[in-house]
Short mmCIF file of C-alpha atoms and ligand atoms in Angstrom, two decimals:
data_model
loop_
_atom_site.label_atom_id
_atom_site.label_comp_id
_atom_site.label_asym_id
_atom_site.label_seq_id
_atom_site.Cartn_x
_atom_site.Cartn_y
_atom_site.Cartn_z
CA UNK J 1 27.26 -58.69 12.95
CA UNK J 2 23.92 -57.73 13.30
CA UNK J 3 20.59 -58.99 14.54
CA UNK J 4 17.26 -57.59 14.36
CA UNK J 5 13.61 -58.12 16.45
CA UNK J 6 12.37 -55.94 13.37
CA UNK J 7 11.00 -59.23 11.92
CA UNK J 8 9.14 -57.19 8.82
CA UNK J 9 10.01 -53.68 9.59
CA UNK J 10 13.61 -53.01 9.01
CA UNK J 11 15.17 -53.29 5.68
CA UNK J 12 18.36 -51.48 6.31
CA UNK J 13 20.85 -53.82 5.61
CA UNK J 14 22.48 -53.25 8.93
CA UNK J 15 19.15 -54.07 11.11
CA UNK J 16 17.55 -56.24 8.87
CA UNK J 17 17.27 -60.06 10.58
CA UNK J 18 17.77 -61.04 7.02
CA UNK J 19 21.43 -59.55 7.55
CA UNK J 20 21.78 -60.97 10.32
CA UNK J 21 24.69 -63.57 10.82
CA UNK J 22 26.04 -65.06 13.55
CA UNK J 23 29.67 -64.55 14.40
CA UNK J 24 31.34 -67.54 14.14
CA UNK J 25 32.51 -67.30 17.55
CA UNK J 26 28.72 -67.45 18.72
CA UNK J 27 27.55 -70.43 20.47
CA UNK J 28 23.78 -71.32 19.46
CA UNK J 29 20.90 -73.37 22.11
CA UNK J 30 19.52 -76.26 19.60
CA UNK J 31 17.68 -78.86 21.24
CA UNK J 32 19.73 -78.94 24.96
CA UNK J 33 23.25 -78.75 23.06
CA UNK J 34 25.53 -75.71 22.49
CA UNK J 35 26.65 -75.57 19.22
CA UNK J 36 28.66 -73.34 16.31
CA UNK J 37 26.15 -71.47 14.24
CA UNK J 38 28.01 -73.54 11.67
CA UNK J 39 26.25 -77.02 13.44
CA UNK J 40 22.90 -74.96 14.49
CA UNK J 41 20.96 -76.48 11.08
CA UNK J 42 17.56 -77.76 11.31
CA UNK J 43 16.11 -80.46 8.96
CA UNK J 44 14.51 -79.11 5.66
CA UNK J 45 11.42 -81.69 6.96
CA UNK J 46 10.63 -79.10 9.91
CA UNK J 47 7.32 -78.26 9.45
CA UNK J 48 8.84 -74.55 10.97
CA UNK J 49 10.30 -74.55 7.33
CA UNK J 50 8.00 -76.31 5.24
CA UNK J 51 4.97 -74.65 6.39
CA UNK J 52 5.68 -71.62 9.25
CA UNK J 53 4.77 -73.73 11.84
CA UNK J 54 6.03 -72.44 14.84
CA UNK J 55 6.40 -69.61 16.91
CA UNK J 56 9.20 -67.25 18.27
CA UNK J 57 10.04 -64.22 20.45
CA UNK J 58 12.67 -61.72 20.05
CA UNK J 59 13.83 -60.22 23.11
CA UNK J 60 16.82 -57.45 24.01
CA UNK J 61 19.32 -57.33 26.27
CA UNK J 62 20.12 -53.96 28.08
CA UNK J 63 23.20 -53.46 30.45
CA UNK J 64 23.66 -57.73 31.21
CA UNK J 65 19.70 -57.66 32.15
CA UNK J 66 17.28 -59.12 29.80
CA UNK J 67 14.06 -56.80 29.26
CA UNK J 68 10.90 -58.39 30.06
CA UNK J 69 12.48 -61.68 30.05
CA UNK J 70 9.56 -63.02 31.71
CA UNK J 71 6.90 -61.30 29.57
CA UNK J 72 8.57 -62.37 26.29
CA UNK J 73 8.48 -66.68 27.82
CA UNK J 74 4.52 -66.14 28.77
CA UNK J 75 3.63 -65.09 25.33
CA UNK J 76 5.90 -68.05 23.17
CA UNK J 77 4.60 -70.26 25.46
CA UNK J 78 1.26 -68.71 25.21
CA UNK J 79 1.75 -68.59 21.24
CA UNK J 80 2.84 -72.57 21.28
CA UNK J 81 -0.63 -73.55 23.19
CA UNK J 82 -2.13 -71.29 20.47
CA UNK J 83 -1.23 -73.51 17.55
CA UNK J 84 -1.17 -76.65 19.59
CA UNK J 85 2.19 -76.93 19.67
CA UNK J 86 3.98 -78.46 22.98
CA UNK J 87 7.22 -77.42 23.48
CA UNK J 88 10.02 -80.12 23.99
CA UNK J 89 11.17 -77.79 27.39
CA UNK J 90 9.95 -76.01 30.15
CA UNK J 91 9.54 -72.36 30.34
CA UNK J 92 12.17 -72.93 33.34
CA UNK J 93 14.51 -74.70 30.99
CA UNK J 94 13.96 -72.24 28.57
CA UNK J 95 14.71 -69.23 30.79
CA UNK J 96 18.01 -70.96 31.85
CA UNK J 97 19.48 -71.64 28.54
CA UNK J 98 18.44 -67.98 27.22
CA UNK J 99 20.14 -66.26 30.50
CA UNK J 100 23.07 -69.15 29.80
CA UNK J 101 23.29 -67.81 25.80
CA UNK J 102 23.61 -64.16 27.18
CA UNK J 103 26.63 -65.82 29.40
CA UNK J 104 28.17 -67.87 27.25
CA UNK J 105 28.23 -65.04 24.34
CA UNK J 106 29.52 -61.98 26.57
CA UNK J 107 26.61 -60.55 25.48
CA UNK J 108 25.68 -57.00 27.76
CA UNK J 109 23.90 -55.56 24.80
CA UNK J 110 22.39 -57.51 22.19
CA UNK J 111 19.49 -59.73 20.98
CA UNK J 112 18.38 -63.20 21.71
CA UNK J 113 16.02 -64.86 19.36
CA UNK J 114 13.99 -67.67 20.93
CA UNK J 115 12.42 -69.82 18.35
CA UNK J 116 9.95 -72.79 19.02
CA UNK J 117 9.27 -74.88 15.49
CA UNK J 118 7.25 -77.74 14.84
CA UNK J 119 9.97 -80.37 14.70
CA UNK J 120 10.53 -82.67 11.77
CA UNK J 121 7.86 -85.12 9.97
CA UNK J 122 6.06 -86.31 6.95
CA UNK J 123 5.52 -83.98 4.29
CA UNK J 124 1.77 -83.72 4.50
CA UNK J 125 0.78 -80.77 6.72
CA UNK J 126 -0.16 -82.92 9.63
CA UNK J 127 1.27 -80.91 12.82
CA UNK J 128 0.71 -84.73 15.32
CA UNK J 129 2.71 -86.59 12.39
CA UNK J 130 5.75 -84.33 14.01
CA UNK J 131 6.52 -86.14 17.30
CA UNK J 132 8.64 -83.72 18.94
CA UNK J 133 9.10 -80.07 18.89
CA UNK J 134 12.20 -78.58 18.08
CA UNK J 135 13.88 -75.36 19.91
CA UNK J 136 16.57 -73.05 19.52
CA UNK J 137 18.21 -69.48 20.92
CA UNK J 138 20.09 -66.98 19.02
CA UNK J 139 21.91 -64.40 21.40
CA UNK J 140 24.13 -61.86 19.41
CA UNK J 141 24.63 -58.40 18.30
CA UNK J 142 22.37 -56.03 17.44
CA UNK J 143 23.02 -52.75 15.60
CA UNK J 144 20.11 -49.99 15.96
CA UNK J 145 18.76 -47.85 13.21
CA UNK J 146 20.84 -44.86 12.75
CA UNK J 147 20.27 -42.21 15.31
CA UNK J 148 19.32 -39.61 12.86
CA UNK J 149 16.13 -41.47 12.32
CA UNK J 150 15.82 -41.46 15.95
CA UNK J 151 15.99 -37.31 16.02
CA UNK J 152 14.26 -36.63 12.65
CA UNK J 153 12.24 -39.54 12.36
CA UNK J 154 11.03 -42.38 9.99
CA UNK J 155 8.88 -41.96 6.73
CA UNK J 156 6.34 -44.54 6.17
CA UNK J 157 3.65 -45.75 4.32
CA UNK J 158 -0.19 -46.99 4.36
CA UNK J 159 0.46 -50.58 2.88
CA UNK J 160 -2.69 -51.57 0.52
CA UNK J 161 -2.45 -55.02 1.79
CA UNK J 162 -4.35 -55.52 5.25
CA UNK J 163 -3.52 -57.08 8.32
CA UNK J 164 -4.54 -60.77 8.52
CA UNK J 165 -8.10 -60.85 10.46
CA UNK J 166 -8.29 -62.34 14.43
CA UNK J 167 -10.41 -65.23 12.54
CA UNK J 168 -7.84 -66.53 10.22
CA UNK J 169 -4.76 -66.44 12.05
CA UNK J 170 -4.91 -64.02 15.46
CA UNK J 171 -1.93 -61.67 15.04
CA UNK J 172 -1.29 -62.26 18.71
CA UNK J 173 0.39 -65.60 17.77
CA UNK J 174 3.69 -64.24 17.37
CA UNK J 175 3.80 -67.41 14.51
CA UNK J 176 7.00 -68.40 12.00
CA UNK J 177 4.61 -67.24 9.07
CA UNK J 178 5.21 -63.79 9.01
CA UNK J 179 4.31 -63.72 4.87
CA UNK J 180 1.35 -60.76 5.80
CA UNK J 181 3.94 -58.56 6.99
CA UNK J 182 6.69 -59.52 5.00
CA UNK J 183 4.29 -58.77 1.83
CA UNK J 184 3.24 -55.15 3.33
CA UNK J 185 6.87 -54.71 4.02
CA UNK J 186 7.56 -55.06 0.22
CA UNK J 187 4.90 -52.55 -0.23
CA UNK J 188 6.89 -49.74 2.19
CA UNK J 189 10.20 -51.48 0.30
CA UNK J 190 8.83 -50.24 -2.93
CA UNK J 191 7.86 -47.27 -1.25
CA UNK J 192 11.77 -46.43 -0.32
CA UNK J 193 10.27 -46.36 3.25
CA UNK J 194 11.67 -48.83 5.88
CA UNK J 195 7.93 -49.62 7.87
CA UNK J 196 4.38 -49.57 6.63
CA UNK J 197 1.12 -48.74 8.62
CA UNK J 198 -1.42 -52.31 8.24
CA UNK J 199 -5.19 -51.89 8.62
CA UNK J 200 -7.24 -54.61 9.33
CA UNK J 201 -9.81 -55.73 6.87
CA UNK J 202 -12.73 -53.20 8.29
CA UNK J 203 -9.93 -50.07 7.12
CA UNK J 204 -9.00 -49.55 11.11
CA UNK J 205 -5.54 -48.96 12.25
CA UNK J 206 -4.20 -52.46 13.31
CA UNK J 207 -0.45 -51.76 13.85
CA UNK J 208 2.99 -51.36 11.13
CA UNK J 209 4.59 -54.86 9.62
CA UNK J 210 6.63 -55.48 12.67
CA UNK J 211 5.88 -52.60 15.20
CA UNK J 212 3.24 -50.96 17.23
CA UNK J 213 1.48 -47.89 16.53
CA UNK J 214 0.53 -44.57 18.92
CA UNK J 215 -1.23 -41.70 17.80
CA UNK J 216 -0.65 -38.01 19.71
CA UNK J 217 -3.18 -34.98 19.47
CA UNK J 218 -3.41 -32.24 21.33
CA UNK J 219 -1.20 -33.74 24.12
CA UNK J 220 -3.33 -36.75 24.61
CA UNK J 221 -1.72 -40.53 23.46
CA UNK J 222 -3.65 -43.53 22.35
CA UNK J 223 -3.02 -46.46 20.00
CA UNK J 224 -5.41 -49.13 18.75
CA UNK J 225 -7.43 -51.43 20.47
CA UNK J 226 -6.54 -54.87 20.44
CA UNK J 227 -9.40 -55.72 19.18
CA UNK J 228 -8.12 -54.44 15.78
CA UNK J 229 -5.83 -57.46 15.50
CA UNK J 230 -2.38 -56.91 16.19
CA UNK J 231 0.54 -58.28 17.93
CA UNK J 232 0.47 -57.17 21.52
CA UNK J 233 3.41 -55.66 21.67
CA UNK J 234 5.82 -56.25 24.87
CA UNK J 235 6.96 -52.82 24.38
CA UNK J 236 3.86 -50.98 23.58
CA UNK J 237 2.83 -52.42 26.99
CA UNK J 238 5.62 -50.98 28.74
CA UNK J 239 5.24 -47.69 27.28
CA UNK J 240 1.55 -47.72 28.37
CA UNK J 241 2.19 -49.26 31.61
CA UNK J 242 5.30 -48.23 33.32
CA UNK J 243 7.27 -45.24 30.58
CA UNK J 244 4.21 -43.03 29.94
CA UNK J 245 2.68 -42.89 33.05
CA UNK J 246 6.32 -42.31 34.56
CA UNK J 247 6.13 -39.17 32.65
CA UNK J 248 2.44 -38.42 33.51
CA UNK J 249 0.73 -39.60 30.42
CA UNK J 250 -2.44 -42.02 30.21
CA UNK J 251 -2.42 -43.71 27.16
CA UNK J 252 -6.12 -44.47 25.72
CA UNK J 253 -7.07 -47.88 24.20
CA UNK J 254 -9.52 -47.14 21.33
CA UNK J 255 -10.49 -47.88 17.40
CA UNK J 256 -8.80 -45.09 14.90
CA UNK J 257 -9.14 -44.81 11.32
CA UNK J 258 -6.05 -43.60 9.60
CA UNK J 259 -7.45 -39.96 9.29
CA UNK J 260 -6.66 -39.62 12.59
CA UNK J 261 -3.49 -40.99 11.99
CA UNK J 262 -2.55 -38.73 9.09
CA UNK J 263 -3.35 -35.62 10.79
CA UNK J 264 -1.54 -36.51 14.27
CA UNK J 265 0.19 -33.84 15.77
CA UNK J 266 2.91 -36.93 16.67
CA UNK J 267 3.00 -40.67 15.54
CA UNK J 268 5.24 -43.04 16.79
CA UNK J 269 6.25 -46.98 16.92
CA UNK J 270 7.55 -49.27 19.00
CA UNK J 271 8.65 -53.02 18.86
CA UNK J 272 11.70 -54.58 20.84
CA UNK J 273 14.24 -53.37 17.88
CA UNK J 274 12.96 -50.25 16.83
CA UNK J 275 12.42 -48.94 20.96
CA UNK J 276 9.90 -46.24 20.55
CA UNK J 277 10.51 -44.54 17.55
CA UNK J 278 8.75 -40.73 15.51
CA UNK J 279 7.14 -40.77 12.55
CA UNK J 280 7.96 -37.89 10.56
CA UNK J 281 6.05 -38.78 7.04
CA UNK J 282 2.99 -41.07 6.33
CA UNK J 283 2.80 -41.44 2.14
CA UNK J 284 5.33 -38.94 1.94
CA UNK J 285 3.24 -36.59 3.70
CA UNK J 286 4.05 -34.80 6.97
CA UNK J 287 3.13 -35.97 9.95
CA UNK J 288 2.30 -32.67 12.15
CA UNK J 289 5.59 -30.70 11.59
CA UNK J 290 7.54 -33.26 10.03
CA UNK J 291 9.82 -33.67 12.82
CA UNK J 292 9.68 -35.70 15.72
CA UNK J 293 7.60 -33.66 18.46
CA UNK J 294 7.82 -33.12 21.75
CA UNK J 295 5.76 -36.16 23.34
CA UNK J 296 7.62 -38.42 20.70
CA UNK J 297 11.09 -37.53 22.03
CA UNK J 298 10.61 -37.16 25.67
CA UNK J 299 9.23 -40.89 25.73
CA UNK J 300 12.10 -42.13 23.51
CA UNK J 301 14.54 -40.66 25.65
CA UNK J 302 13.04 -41.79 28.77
CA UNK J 303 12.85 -45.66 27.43
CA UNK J 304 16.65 -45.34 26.62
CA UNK J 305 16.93 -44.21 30.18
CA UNK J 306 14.67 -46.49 31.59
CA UNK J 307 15.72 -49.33 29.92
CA UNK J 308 19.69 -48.83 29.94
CA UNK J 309 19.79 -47.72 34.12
CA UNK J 310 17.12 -50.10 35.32
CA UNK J 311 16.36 -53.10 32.49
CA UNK J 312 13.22 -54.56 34.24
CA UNK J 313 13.38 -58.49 33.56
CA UNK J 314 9.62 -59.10 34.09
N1 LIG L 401 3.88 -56.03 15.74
C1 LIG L 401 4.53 -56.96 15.02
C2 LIG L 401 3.85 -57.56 13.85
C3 LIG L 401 5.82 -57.37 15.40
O1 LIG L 401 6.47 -58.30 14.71
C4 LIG L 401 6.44 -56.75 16.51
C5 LIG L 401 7.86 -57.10 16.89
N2 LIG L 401 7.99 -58.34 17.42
C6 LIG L 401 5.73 -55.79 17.23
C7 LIG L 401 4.44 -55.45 16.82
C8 LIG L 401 6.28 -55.17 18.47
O2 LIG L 401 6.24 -56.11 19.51
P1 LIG L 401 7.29 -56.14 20.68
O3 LIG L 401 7.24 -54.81 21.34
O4 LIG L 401 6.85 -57.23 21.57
O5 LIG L 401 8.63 -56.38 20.06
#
């Protein structure tokens, strides 16, 4: 069974979240109780259904220690306040039952999936008309992307379609409606590719359907700004924070336009799923020698490393 962060990036059938099902054995967090994933239904009148109202985290598990446990609470809660949404628990309650799924599952590698929706109401879109907040965790399996795509790397595409703009609906709110990525996602889909690059609506690198995005030349790392509108990433901040500059790389902040992208000597991704993963093809065109380079690997090998010995909960 199989469970995936990779929200709009992974379409294998074995990461997709779409795939994913819980083992009946599995026992889910819905609303204080522990139930079957059989039981763990929520009524087709939450507003997280009718309209994508609601928010959620996905979050790993490494060695019985839950990565950036911490981190991953701030920004659901920090999502919920986003959309006005209060949620029925406490970020202490919350922590508790996630660390008590991990428990009760066995679970020493694996993936928890904390979801916050909207609770049931009225039909009309009226969030208040809701009066209270539902909540639920997923922990189970999770099965990676093959390793070869780990050594060779992953082909991927420019979508057409951009990323939503800050204005309409800030990217930051990791939000149930997902239906920008998911559409760009078709685009890579169609493509035969399993991620796709998203500009934002000025034509500047924003970040992939449901990863980050870092750029190498000439032995010198950066990724997009925020300010392009983008989801910030839990694990690009680790990899700027704590992996590169383990390894002795600064990692620049700045605007790029996807020349820059195309004619990278390295690109790479990263998102709790995917890790930190090469690019070796944009639109079916190389990306520097087509392989995963030098920079790439050494910082995917290191998170594995870094992740597996020592899984940092904060
Ligand atoms: N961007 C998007 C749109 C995502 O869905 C994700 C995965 N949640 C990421 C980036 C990577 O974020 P993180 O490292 O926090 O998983």
């Amino acid at each position: 069974m199989t469970t995936s962060d990779r929200e709009p990036t992974a379409t294998m059938a074995t990461t997709d979240e779409a795939s994913a099902s819980a083992t009946n054995t599995r026992e889910i967090w819905l609303d204080g109780q522990w139930v079957p994933p059989s039981a763990a239904t929520v009524s087709v009148f939450d507003h997280g259904l009718l309209y994508g109202d609601g928010c959620f985290e996905g979050i790993r598990i490494y060695n019985g220690r839950i990565f950036k446990l911490k981190t991953h609470l701030q920004r659901i809660y920090d999502s919920a306040s986003r959309i006005r949404l209060e949620p029925a628990y406490t970020i202490d309650e919350i922590e508790a039952a996630t660390r008590e799924a991990v428990r009760r599952n066995g679970l020493t590698d694996g993936y928890i999936r904390i979801v916050f929706t909207r609770g049931a109401g009225t039909l009309g879109l009226h969030p208040f008309h809701c009066p209270r907040s539902s909540a639920f965790i997923i922990a189970d399996d999770i099965t990676l992307y093959p390793e070869e795509m780990y050594v060779e790397g992953m082909p991927v595409i420019v979508a057409d379609r951009p990323r939503i703009p800050i204005a309409c609906l800030d990217p930051k709110i990791k939000s149930l409606n997902y239906l920008n990525n998911i559409l760009a996602k078709v685009e890579a889909i169609d493509a035969g590719v399993l991620e796709a690059i998203m500009l934002n609506i000025d034509g500047d690198v924003a970040e992939c359907t449901g990863d980050n995005i870092f750029v190498v030349k000439d032995g010198h790392i950066s990724t997009p700004d925020p300010a392009a509108g983008m989801l910030h990433g839990i694990t690009r901040r680790f990899v700027m924070d704590e992996l590169a500059p383990s390894l002795g790389y600064e990692i620049e902040e700045r605007r790029h336009g996807i020349e820059e992208v195309r004619t990278a000597d390295e690109v790479f991704l990263t998102g709790t799923a995917a890790e930190v993963i090469g690019v070796s093809s944009i639109d079916g065109k190389p990306v520097g020698s087509g392989k995963v380079g030098p920079i790439t690997t050494e910082l995917v090998h290191a998170f594995r490393r870094l992740t597996r010995e020592n899984a940092c909960e904060n």
